[in-house]
Short mmCIF file of C-alpha atoms and ligand atoms in Angstrom, two decimals:
data_model
loop_
_atom_site.label_atom_id
_atom_site.label_comp_id
_atom_site.label_asym_id
_atom_site.label_seq_id
_atom_site.Cartn_x
_atom_site.Cartn_y
_atom_site.Cartn_z
CA MET A 210 78.00 15.09 -3.60
CA ARG A 211 76.34 14.74 -0.20
CA ALA A 212 77.68 11.33 0.78
CA LEU A 213 80.75 9.66 2.24
CA PHE A 214 81.73 6.00 2.52
CA ALA A 215 83.58 5.28 5.77
CA ARG A 216 85.61 2.09 6.16
CA HIS A 217 85.22 2.66 9.92
CA ALA A 218 82.78 5.06 11.54
CA LEU A 219 81.99 5.70 15.19
CA LEU A 220 78.21 5.36 15.57
CA PRO A 221 76.28 5.70 18.86
CA GLU A 222 76.59 1.92 19.41
CA GLY A 223 80.33 1.90 18.68
CA TRP A 224 82.58 1.33 15.67
CA ARG A 225 80.93 -0.02 12.53
CA ARG A 226 82.44 -0.96 9.17
CA ASP A 227 81.59 0.15 5.64
CA VAL A 228 79.22 2.90 6.66
CA LEU A 229 77.47 4.92 3.98
CA VAL A 230 76.78 8.42 5.33
CA GLU A 231 74.39 10.74 3.47
CA TRP A 232 73.06 14.21 4.23
CA ASP A 233 70.68 16.69 2.67
CA ILE A 234 70.97 20.20 1.37
CA HIS A 235 70.04 21.61 4.81
CA GLY A 236 73.04 19.90 6.40
CA ASP A 237 71.08 17.16 8.21
CA LEU A 238 72.09 13.50 8.13
CA THR A 239 69.58 11.44 6.14
CA HIS A 240 71.09 7.93 6.00
CA ILE A 241 73.66 6.08 8.09
CA VAL A 242 73.98 2.56 6.72
CA PRO A 243 76.65 0.20 8.13
CA ASP A 244 77.83 -2.85 6.17
CA SER A 245 77.07 -1.17 2.86
CA PRO A 246 78.66 -2.38 -0.36
CA PRO A 247 81.23 0.20 -1.54
CA PRO A 248 79.26 2.57 -3.77
CA LEU A 249 80.61 3.98 -7.01
CA ASN A 250 81.57 7.63 -7.18
CA VAL A 251 81.34 8.30 -3.44
CA ALA A 252 84.33 9.73 -1.58
CA ARG A 253 85.98 7.29 0.82
CA ALA A 254 87.50 7.69 4.26
CA ASP A 255 89.29 5.34 6.64
CA TYR A 256 88.20 6.59 10.07
CA VAL A 257 85.21 8.87 10.67
CA LEU A 258 84.09 10.37 14.00
CA PRO A 259 81.30 12.76 14.96
CA GLY A 260 82.68 16.30 15.40
CA MET A 261 83.12 17.38 19.02
CA VAL A 262 81.04 20.02 20.85
CA ASN A 263 82.96 22.82 22.54
CA LEU A 264 80.50 23.72 25.27
CA HIS A 265 82.22 26.77 26.75
CA SER A 266 83.90 29.65 24.95
CA HIS A 267 84.72 33.30 25.51
CA ALA A 268 85.93 33.88 21.95
CA PHE A 269 87.64 37.24 22.51
CA GLN A 270 89.97 35.66 25.09
CA ARG A 271 91.66 33.74 22.26
CA ALA A 272 93.81 36.81 21.60
CA LEU A 273 94.98 36.91 25.24
CA GLY A 274 96.26 33.31 25.22
CA GLY A 275 99.89 33.03 26.33
CA LEU A 276 100.14 36.68 27.36
CA THR A 277 99.38 36.23 31.06
CA GLU A 278 102.17 33.79 31.92
CA ARG A 279 104.55 36.18 33.72
CA ALA A 280 104.53 36.49 37.52
CA GLY A 281 103.40 39.74 39.13
CA ASP A 282 104.49 41.19 42.47
CA GLY A 283 102.29 39.10 44.74
CA PRO A 284 101.08 35.55 44.33
CA ASP A 285 99.22 35.22 41.03
CA SER A 286 95.77 33.70 40.91
CA PHE A 287 92.55 33.41 38.96
CA TRP A 288 91.67 36.87 40.33
CA THR A 289 94.90 38.55 39.17
CA TRP A 290 94.40 36.90 35.75
CA ARG A 291 90.87 38.27 35.70
CA ASP A 292 92.15 41.83 36.18
CA LEU A 293 94.44 41.36 33.15
CA MET A 294 91.52 39.96 31.16
CA TYR A 295 89.35 42.97 32.11
CA ARG A 296 92.11 45.32 30.95
CA PHE A 297 92.31 43.44 27.66
CA ALA A 298 88.50 43.56 27.24
CA ALA A 299 88.30 47.30 27.89
CA SER A 300 89.05 48.62 24.40
CA ILE A 301 88.27 45.74 22.05
CA THR A 302 85.93 46.71 19.17
CA PRO A 303 83.10 44.73 17.55
CA GLU A 304 85.23 44.33 14.38
CA GLN A 305 88.07 42.92 16.47
CA ILE A 306 85.68 40.55 18.27
CA GLU A 307 84.55 39.22 14.90
CA ALA A 308 88.09 38.81 13.57
CA ILE A 309 89.27 37.01 16.71
CA ALA A 310 86.20 34.75 16.83
CA ALA A 311 86.62 33.76 13.16
CA GLN A 312 90.25 32.81 13.76
CA LEU A 313 89.27 30.82 16.85
CA PHE A 314 86.45 28.99 15.08
CA ALA A 315 88.64 28.10 12.10
CA GLU A 316 91.27 26.70 14.49
CA CYS A 317 88.64 24.80 16.48
CA LEU A 318 87.27 23.26 13.26
CA ARG A 319 90.77 22.20 12.15
CA HIS A 320 91.22 20.40 15.47
CA GLY A 321 87.87 18.62 15.48
CA TYR A 322 85.24 20.84 17.10
CA THR A 323 82.13 21.37 14.97
CA SER A 324 79.99 23.22 17.57
CA VAL A 325 80.79 26.01 20.00
CA CYS A 326 78.70 27.42 22.84
CA GLU A 327 79.64 31.07 23.16
CA PHE A 328 79.17 32.39 26.70
CA HIS A 329 78.92 35.97 25.57
CA TYR A 330 79.22 38.78 28.09
CA LEU A 331 81.14 41.56 26.32
CA GLN A 332 77.94 43.25 25.19
CA ARG A 333 78.35 47.02 25.70
CA ALA A 334 80.59 49.68 24.25
CA PRO A 335 83.84 50.62 26.05
CA ASP A 336 82.07 53.53 27.76
CA GLY A 337 79.47 51.15 29.22
CA GLN A 338 76.65 52.36 26.96
CA PRO A 339 74.68 49.88 24.89
CA TYR A 340 75.47 49.71 21.17
CA ALA A 341 72.80 51.05 18.81
CA ARG A 342 72.06 47.40 18.04
CA VAL A 343 71.66 45.68 21.41
CA ALA A 344 73.02 42.42 20.02
CA GLU A 345 75.91 44.09 18.13
CA THR A 346 78.76 42.03 19.59
CA ALA A 347 76.76 38.79 19.66
CA GLU A 348 75.94 39.31 15.99
CA ARG A 349 79.67 39.67 15.32
CA VAL A 350 80.28 36.26 16.87
CA ALA A 351 77.46 34.85 14.75
CA ALA A 352 79.02 36.38 11.63
CA ALA A 353 82.35 34.77 12.54
CA ALA A 354 80.65 31.39 12.95
CA GLN A 355 79.02 31.77 9.58
CA ALA A 356 82.25 32.83 7.84
CA SER A 357 84.13 29.89 9.34
CA GLY A 358 81.29 27.35 8.99
CA MET A 359 81.15 26.60 12.73
CA GLY A 360 77.92 25.53 14.44
CA LEU A 361 77.06 27.95 17.24
CA THR A 362 74.98 28.28 20.39
CA LEU A 363 74.95 31.92 21.43
CA LEU A 364 74.44 32.47 25.15
CA PRO A 365 73.92 36.16 25.94
CA VAL A 366 75.01 36.63 29.53
CA LEU A 367 73.18 38.07 32.53
CA TYR A 368 75.77 40.11 34.42
CA SER A 369 74.49 42.57 37.05
CA HIS A 370 76.72 42.39 40.13
CA ALA A 371 80.35 42.15 41.21
CA GLY A 372 79.72 39.64 43.97
CA PHE A 373 77.22 37.87 46.25
CA GLY A 374 74.63 40.13 47.88
CA GLU A 375 74.11 42.24 44.74
CA GLN A 376 77.38 44.16 45.06
CA PRO A 377 77.62 46.96 42.49
CA LEU A 378 79.68 46.26 39.39
CA LYS A 379 83.26 47.52 39.31
CA PRO A 380 84.13 50.09 36.62
CA ALA A 381 86.11 47.42 34.74
CA GLN A 382 82.91 45.36 34.43
CA GLY A 383 80.90 48.16 32.80
CA ARG A 384 80.97 46.55 29.35
CA PHE A 385 79.32 43.42 30.74
CA ARG A 386 76.32 45.05 32.48
CA THR A 387 72.94 43.46 31.75
CA GLY A 388 69.71 42.84 33.64
CA VAL A 389 67.18 40.09 32.93
CA ASP A 390 65.23 42.28 30.48
CA ASP A 391 68.40 43.25 28.59
CA VAL A 392 69.27 39.58 28.11
CA LEU A 393 65.76 38.74 26.94
CA GLY A 394 65.98 41.68 24.51
CA ILE A 395 69.24 40.32 23.09
CA VAL A 396 67.77 36.81 22.84
CA GLU A 397 64.89 38.32 20.90
CA ALA A 398 67.17 40.36 18.64
CA LEU A 399 69.09 37.18 17.79
CA ALA A 400 65.95 35.17 17.00
CA PRO A 401 66.12 35.77 13.21
CA LEU A 402 69.57 34.12 13.15
CA ARG A 403 68.31 30.80 14.48
CA ASN A 404 68.67 27.94 11.98
CA GLY A 405 70.21 24.49 11.76
CA GLN A 406 73.66 25.92 12.47
CA LEU A 407 72.76 28.44 15.16
CA GLU A 408 70.76 28.31 18.39
CA VAL A 409 70.26 30.94 21.08
CA GLY A 410 70.10 30.23 24.82
CA ALA A 411 71.11 32.38 27.78
CA ALA A 412 73.58 32.37 30.67
CA PRO A 413 73.56 33.92 34.11
CA HIS A 414 77.30 34.62 34.41
CA SER A 415 77.63 33.16 37.92
CA LEU A 416 75.92 33.38 41.31
CA ARG A 417 78.36 36.24 41.94
CA ALA A 418 77.14 38.28 38.96
CA ALA A 419 73.44 37.32 39.08
CA SER A 420 71.23 36.91 42.16
CA ILE A 421 69.31 33.67 42.60
CA ASP A 422 66.07 35.59 41.94
CA GLN A 423 67.45 36.87 38.64
CA VAL A 424 68.57 33.36 37.66
CA ARG A 425 65.09 32.07 38.37
CA ALA A 426 63.44 34.91 36.41
CA LEU A 427 65.69 34.37 33.39
CA ALA A 428 65.15 30.60 33.39
CA ALA A 429 61.38 31.08 33.59
CA ALA A 430 61.28 33.63 30.76
CA LEU A 431 63.49 31.79 28.27
CA PRO A 432 61.64 29.44 25.86
CA LYS A 433 61.56 25.98 27.44
CA GLU A 434 63.83 24.04 25.11
CA ARG A 435 66.68 26.57 25.10
CA PRO A 436 69.94 25.89 26.94
CA LEU A 437 70.99 27.70 30.11
CA HIS A 438 74.61 27.85 31.22
CA ILE A 439 76.22 29.24 34.38
CA HIS A 440 79.77 29.39 35.78
CA ILE A 441 79.72 27.79 39.21
CA ALA A 442 82.09 26.78 42.03
CA GLU A 443 85.17 27.44 39.93
CA GLN A 444 87.29 28.81 42.76
CA GLN A 445 87.45 28.09 46.51
CA ALA A 446 86.95 31.81 47.18
CA GLU A 447 83.58 31.63 45.43
CA VAL A 448 82.53 28.72 47.64
CA GLU A 449 83.56 30.63 50.76
CA GLN A 450 81.75 33.80 49.66
CA CYS A 451 78.64 31.80 48.88
CA LEU A 452 78.73 30.09 52.28
CA ALA A 453 79.07 33.49 53.95
CA HIS A 454 76.21 34.96 51.92
CA ALA A 455 73.71 32.09 51.75
CA GLY A 456 74.91 29.53 54.29
CA ARG A 457 75.21 27.02 51.46
CA ARG A 458 77.75 26.09 48.82
CA PRO A 459 77.15 27.37 45.24
CA VAL A 460 75.73 24.19 43.71
CA GLU A 461 73.54 23.59 46.80
CA TYR A 462 72.35 27.18 46.65
CA LEU A 463 71.48 26.97 42.95
CA MET A 464 69.74 23.61 43.31
CA ASP A 465 67.75 24.81 46.33
CA GLY A 466 66.66 27.81 44.26
CA MET A 467 65.43 25.92 41.23
CA ALA A 468 65.04 22.53 39.61
CA LEU A 469 67.94 21.73 37.27
CA ASP A 470 67.62 19.43 34.29
CA ALA A 471 69.40 18.62 31.04
CA ARG A 472 68.87 22.12 29.60
CA TRP A 473 71.34 23.34 32.23
CA CYS A 474 75.11 23.33 31.88
CA LEU A 475 77.08 24.02 35.06
CA VAL A 476 80.44 25.25 33.84
CA HIS A 477 83.48 24.11 35.89
CA ALA A 478 81.55 22.93 39.01
CA THR A 479 85.02 22.14 40.30
CA HIS A 480 84.47 22.42 44.03
CA LEU A 481 81.72 20.00 45.04
CA ASN A 482 81.06 18.05 48.22
CA ASP A 483 79.71 14.49 48.02
CA GLY A 484 76.09 15.58 48.30
CA GLU A 485 76.53 18.06 45.45
CA VAL A 486 78.20 15.43 43.27
CA GLN A 487 75.23 13.11 43.73
CA ALA A 488 72.58 15.80 43.32
CA LEU A 489 74.20 17.27 40.22
CA ALA A 490 74.55 13.84 38.61
CA ARG A 491 70.93 12.97 39.39
CA SER A 492 69.61 16.29 38.03
CA GLY A 493 70.68 15.49 34.44
CA ALA A 494 72.42 18.88 34.18
CA ILE A 495 75.67 18.80 32.23
CA ALA A 496 78.99 19.46 33.97
CA GLY A 497 80.88 21.80 31.61
CA LEU A 498 84.52 20.82 32.13
CA CYS A 499 87.34 22.97 30.72
CA PRO A 500 90.51 21.14 31.80
CA THR A 501 93.14 23.28 30.03
CA THR A 502 91.72 26.60 31.24
CA GLU A 503 91.03 25.19 34.71
CA ALA A 504 94.68 24.14 34.84
CA ASN A 505 95.89 27.44 33.40
CA LEU A 506 93.91 29.46 35.95
CA GLY A 507 94.60 27.17 38.91
CA ASP A 508 90.96 26.28 39.55
CA GLY A 509 91.31 22.71 40.79
CA VAL A 510 90.32 19.23 39.62
CA PHE A 511 86.72 18.12 39.05
CA PRO A 512 85.62 15.00 41.03
CA LEU A 513 85.08 12.99 37.87
CA GLU A 514 85.14 9.49 39.30
CA PRO A 515 82.26 9.77 41.81
CA PHE A 516 80.34 11.94 39.33
CA LEU A 517 80.55 9.24 36.64
CA ALA A 518 79.75 6.52 39.16
CA ALA A 519 76.56 8.45 39.96
CA GLY A 520 75.65 8.59 36.27
CA GLY A 521 76.58 12.26 35.74
CA ALA A 522 76.76 13.82 32.27
CA PHE A 523 79.59 16.06 31.12
CA GLY A 524 81.07 17.79 28.10
CA VAL A 525 84.22 19.80 27.45
CA GLY A 526 84.96 23.38 26.53
CA SER A 527 88.05 25.41 25.76
CA ASP A 528 86.83 28.47 27.71
CA SER A 529 89.76 30.95 27.52
CA HIS A 530 91.23 29.09 24.50
CA VAL A 531 94.72 28.35 25.72
CA SER A 532 94.00 25.23 23.64
CA GLN A 533 91.82 24.86 20.57
CA SER A 534 91.86 21.07 20.52
CA PRO A 535 89.37 18.56 21.96
CA VAL A 536 92.28 16.11 22.10
CA GLU A 537 94.01 18.28 24.65
CA GLU A 538 90.86 18.86 26.73
CA LEU A 539 90.00 15.15 26.94
CA ARG A 540 93.61 14.08 27.45
CA TRP A 541 93.97 16.48 30.38
CA LEU A 542 90.60 15.55 31.80
CA GLU A 543 91.91 12.00 32.17
CA TYR A 544 95.47 13.00 33.11
CA GLY A 545 94.22 15.27 35.93
CA GLN A 546 92.45 12.26 37.42
CA ARG A 547 95.51 10.01 37.05
CA LEU A 548 97.70 12.59 38.76
CA VAL A 549 95.31 13.09 41.66
CA HIS A 550 94.47 9.42 42.22
CA GLN A 551 97.85 7.95 41.20
CA ARG A 552 96.05 5.43 39.01
CA ARG A 553 95.42 4.80 35.30
CA ASN A 554 92.35 4.54 33.06
CA VAL A 555 89.92 6.42 35.29
CA ALA A 556 87.30 7.70 32.82
CA VAL A 557 85.57 4.37 32.08
CA THR A 558 82.38 2.64 33.13
CA GLN A 559 81.53 -1.00 33.84
CA LYS A 560 80.41 -1.31 30.23
CA GLN A 561 82.90 0.91 28.39
CA ARG A 562 86.47 0.05 29.41
CA ASP A 563 88.21 2.06 26.68
CA VAL A 564 89.12 5.52 27.99
CA GLY A 565 89.29 7.29 24.64
CA GLU A 566 86.04 5.88 23.35
CA PHE A 567 84.25 6.60 26.61
CA LEU A 568 85.52 10.19 26.71
CA TRP A 569 84.66 10.98 23.08
CA GLN A 570 81.16 9.49 23.23
CA ALA A 571 80.27 10.89 26.66
CA ALA A 572 81.54 14.39 25.81
CA LEU A 573 79.50 14.26 22.60
CA GLN A 574 76.31 13.34 24.43
CA GLY A 575 76.70 15.92 27.17
CA GLY A 576 77.96 18.56 24.74
CA ALA A 577 74.98 18.09 22.42
CA LYS A 578 72.56 18.69 25.29
CA ALA A 579 74.50 21.76 26.41
CA ALA A 580 74.45 23.10 22.84
CA GLY A 581 70.69 22.61 22.54
CA ARG A 582 71.22 21.55 18.93
CA ARG A 583 70.74 18.23 17.09
CA VAL A 584 74.43 17.36 17.05
CA GLY A 585 76.82 14.89 18.65
CA ALA A 586 76.14 11.63 16.82
CA LEU A 587 76.22 10.08 13.36
CA GLU A 588 72.52 9.44 13.39
CA GLU A 589 69.70 10.31 10.99
CA GLY A 590 68.19 13.70 11.78
CA ARG A 591 71.30 15.10 13.45
CA ARG A 592 73.58 17.66 11.85
CA ALA A 593 76.11 16.37 9.34
CA ASP A 594 79.12 17.18 11.54
CA LEU A 595 81.99 14.73 11.13
CA LEU A 596 85.76 14.35 11.17
CA VAL A 597 87.86 12.28 8.81
CA LEU A 598 91.09 11.27 10.53
CA ASP A 599 94.33 10.89 8.60
CA GLY A 600 94.43 7.15 8.09
CA ALA A 601 97.88 7.36 6.49
CA HIS A 602 99.50 8.95 9.56
CA PRO A 603 101.92 6.55 11.31
CA ASN A 604 99.73 6.67 14.45
CA LEU A 605 96.67 5.41 12.58
CA ASP A 606 97.97 3.45 9.62
CA GLY A 607 96.39 -0.01 9.78
CA VAL A 608 95.20 0.23 13.40
CA LEU A 609 92.15 -1.68 14.62
CA ASP A 610 89.15 0.57 14.99
CA ALA A 611 89.11 -0.23 18.73
CA ASP A 612 92.50 1.53 18.98
CA VAL A 613 91.66 4.66 16.99
CA LEU A 614 90.53 6.84 19.89
CA GLY A 615 93.43 5.74 22.07
CA ARG A 616 95.83 6.79 19.32
CA PHE A 617 93.92 9.98 18.61
CA LEU A 618 93.65 11.16 22.23
CA PHE A 619 96.73 9.75 23.91
CA CYS A 620 99.56 9.57 21.41
CA GLY A 621 101.60 12.49 20.14
CA ASN A 622 100.89 16.04 19.08
CA ASP A 623 100.28 15.96 15.34
CA ASN A 624 96.79 17.03 14.42
CA LEU A 625 95.23 13.83 13.03
CA VAL A 626 92.07 15.61 11.81
CA ARG A 627 92.34 15.72 8.02
CA ASP A 628 88.89 16.74 6.76
CA VAL A 629 85.92 18.27 8.58
CA LEU A 630 82.30 18.37 7.48
CA CYS A 631 80.16 20.83 9.47
CA GLY A 632 76.45 21.27 8.80
CA GLY A 633 76.92 19.35 5.54
CA ARG A 634 79.76 21.58 4.31
CA TRP A 635 83.40 20.55 3.89
CA VAL A 636 85.07 23.33 5.89
CA VAL A 637 88.46 21.67 6.37
CA GLN A 638 90.19 19.62 3.69
CA GLY A 639 93.66 18.17 3.88
CA GLY A 640 94.14 19.92 7.24
CA ARG A 641 93.41 23.39 5.87
CA HIS A 642 90.38 25.49 6.63
CA MET A 643 88.59 26.78 3.52
CA ALA A 644 89.12 30.45 4.45
CA GLN A 645 92.22 30.01 6.59
CA ASP A 646 94.39 32.70 4.98
CA ALA A 647 91.77 35.46 4.80
CA ILE A 648 90.65 34.78 8.37
CA ALA A 649 94.23 34.75 9.66
CA GLN A 650 94.96 37.99 7.84
CA ARG A 651 92.06 39.76 9.57
CA TYR A 652 93.08 38.25 12.90
CA ARG A 653 96.67 39.50 12.60
CA GLN A 654 95.32 42.95 11.79
CA ALA A 655 93.04 42.96 14.85
CA VAL A 656 95.78 41.77 17.17
CA LYS A 657 98.16 44.41 15.81
CA GLN A 658 95.60 47.13 16.52
CA LEU A 659 95.07 45.83 20.05
CA ARG A 660 98.82 45.68 20.68
CA GLU A 661 99.41 49.19 19.38
CA GLY A 662 96.40 50.53 21.28
CA SER A 663 97.72 49.18 24.55
CA GLN A 664 101.22 50.72 24.19
C1 NGQ B 251 85.00 34.56 32.50
N1 NGQ B 251 86.49 32.82 33.10
O1 NGQ B 251 83.79 34.85 32.53
O2 NGQ B 251 85.72 34.87 31.56
C2 NGQ B 251 85.56 33.74 33.65
C3 NGQ B 251 86.27 34.59 34.68
C4 NGQ B 251 84.73 35.69 36.37
C5 NGQ B 251 86.63 31.56 33.54
N2 NGQ B 251 85.95 31.15 34.54
C6 NGQ B 251 85.57 35.80 35.12
N3 NGQ B 251 87.46 30.78 32.94
O3 NGQ B 251 84.49 34.64 36.89
O4 NGQ B 251 84.26 36.74 36.84
ZN1 ZN B 252 84.05 30.90 31.32
#
């Protein structure tokens, strides 16, 4: 049956009662009718939310999570972590990429993500040669999304240089090497996979790895409606290198080079001056915030308050996947602000005073734009992506709908996501993913191979 009756459902305008939700065989929502009489023979749910968009992922890094938490000889940093990540990426096979991505996507679904944007740069063989199929590794990620039921935006990455001024790649970056034409070739090779569950955009890795001319060329060549993502201003060192190279800060430099709009997602954008905050907010580009990875890597704290005051749009991503939960990303987005400002309830607007509801709705809106897919709201014509929370859990039992997101995001560590519908398919039921055991078995195998290979 392609219908659900929700006692409480979060619609774009807020919580509504007795909502009949229907979708079609393609996985698109067809009817959302609040104040409906309870229908016969339709499954019921207490609290229903739209599934969250995870706007930034490097799926293979899931298998590195927790293994870089031991101090080295000197001070550890983002850059020392990156060397460990390169070492980990050196030998990984396409089969292992698929197994790791499937595990990640199943975990993300169980925790409430129904879309992932994969910022995909591991595109060549370990010896730096292209695979016989240019989109080999990207197709593996797509296969993992399909096996797990996750909605996907694949972003093949433009990665040509090691640093500003077109510095040659380091040997450890050989698997990432692409020029503009390579990326367009991969985008083309992926075209047959596009459907309601899968979109293809592109991503210059950063202004370090792609020159501003390359960024411009890629943006001009990609079909107009497709998303473009870029890492930017994630570390102070990048800002300093950019100032030395171009006399401007990274976001200034990018915005001087080209007009940004809502098809753009600027990932991290941590280090902004006031002018950049205003300009980025005005542009309509999405700030791609990844609070748990930014904390893990010691990036810094995004200037959320002035960005929101200027009307900026944002979404969240789990990036290196030290967390697979949107609860943790949104909780830490708010907590980072509280810690910095020594205040409470920062992520609100004049109109929306509830932190949890503001964060969930705003991250959905920004995330949907970044994904370039019709997702992010319980609305006719969008994908049938929704979460049923466990209404019997002590944190939710009998609560007012106005308190649901506060309980969900800011109280405890149990996973309150009980069932997940993604693209019109029930992929999680009773907290279990439909292929959880088989996917976990392949993941364990892949991780074992990687461990034994590195000894
Ligand atoms: C990445 N990760 O592409 O995996 C980056 C680090 C780089 C994050 N920014 C690598 N979390 O910037 O060169
Ligand atoms: Zn990243």
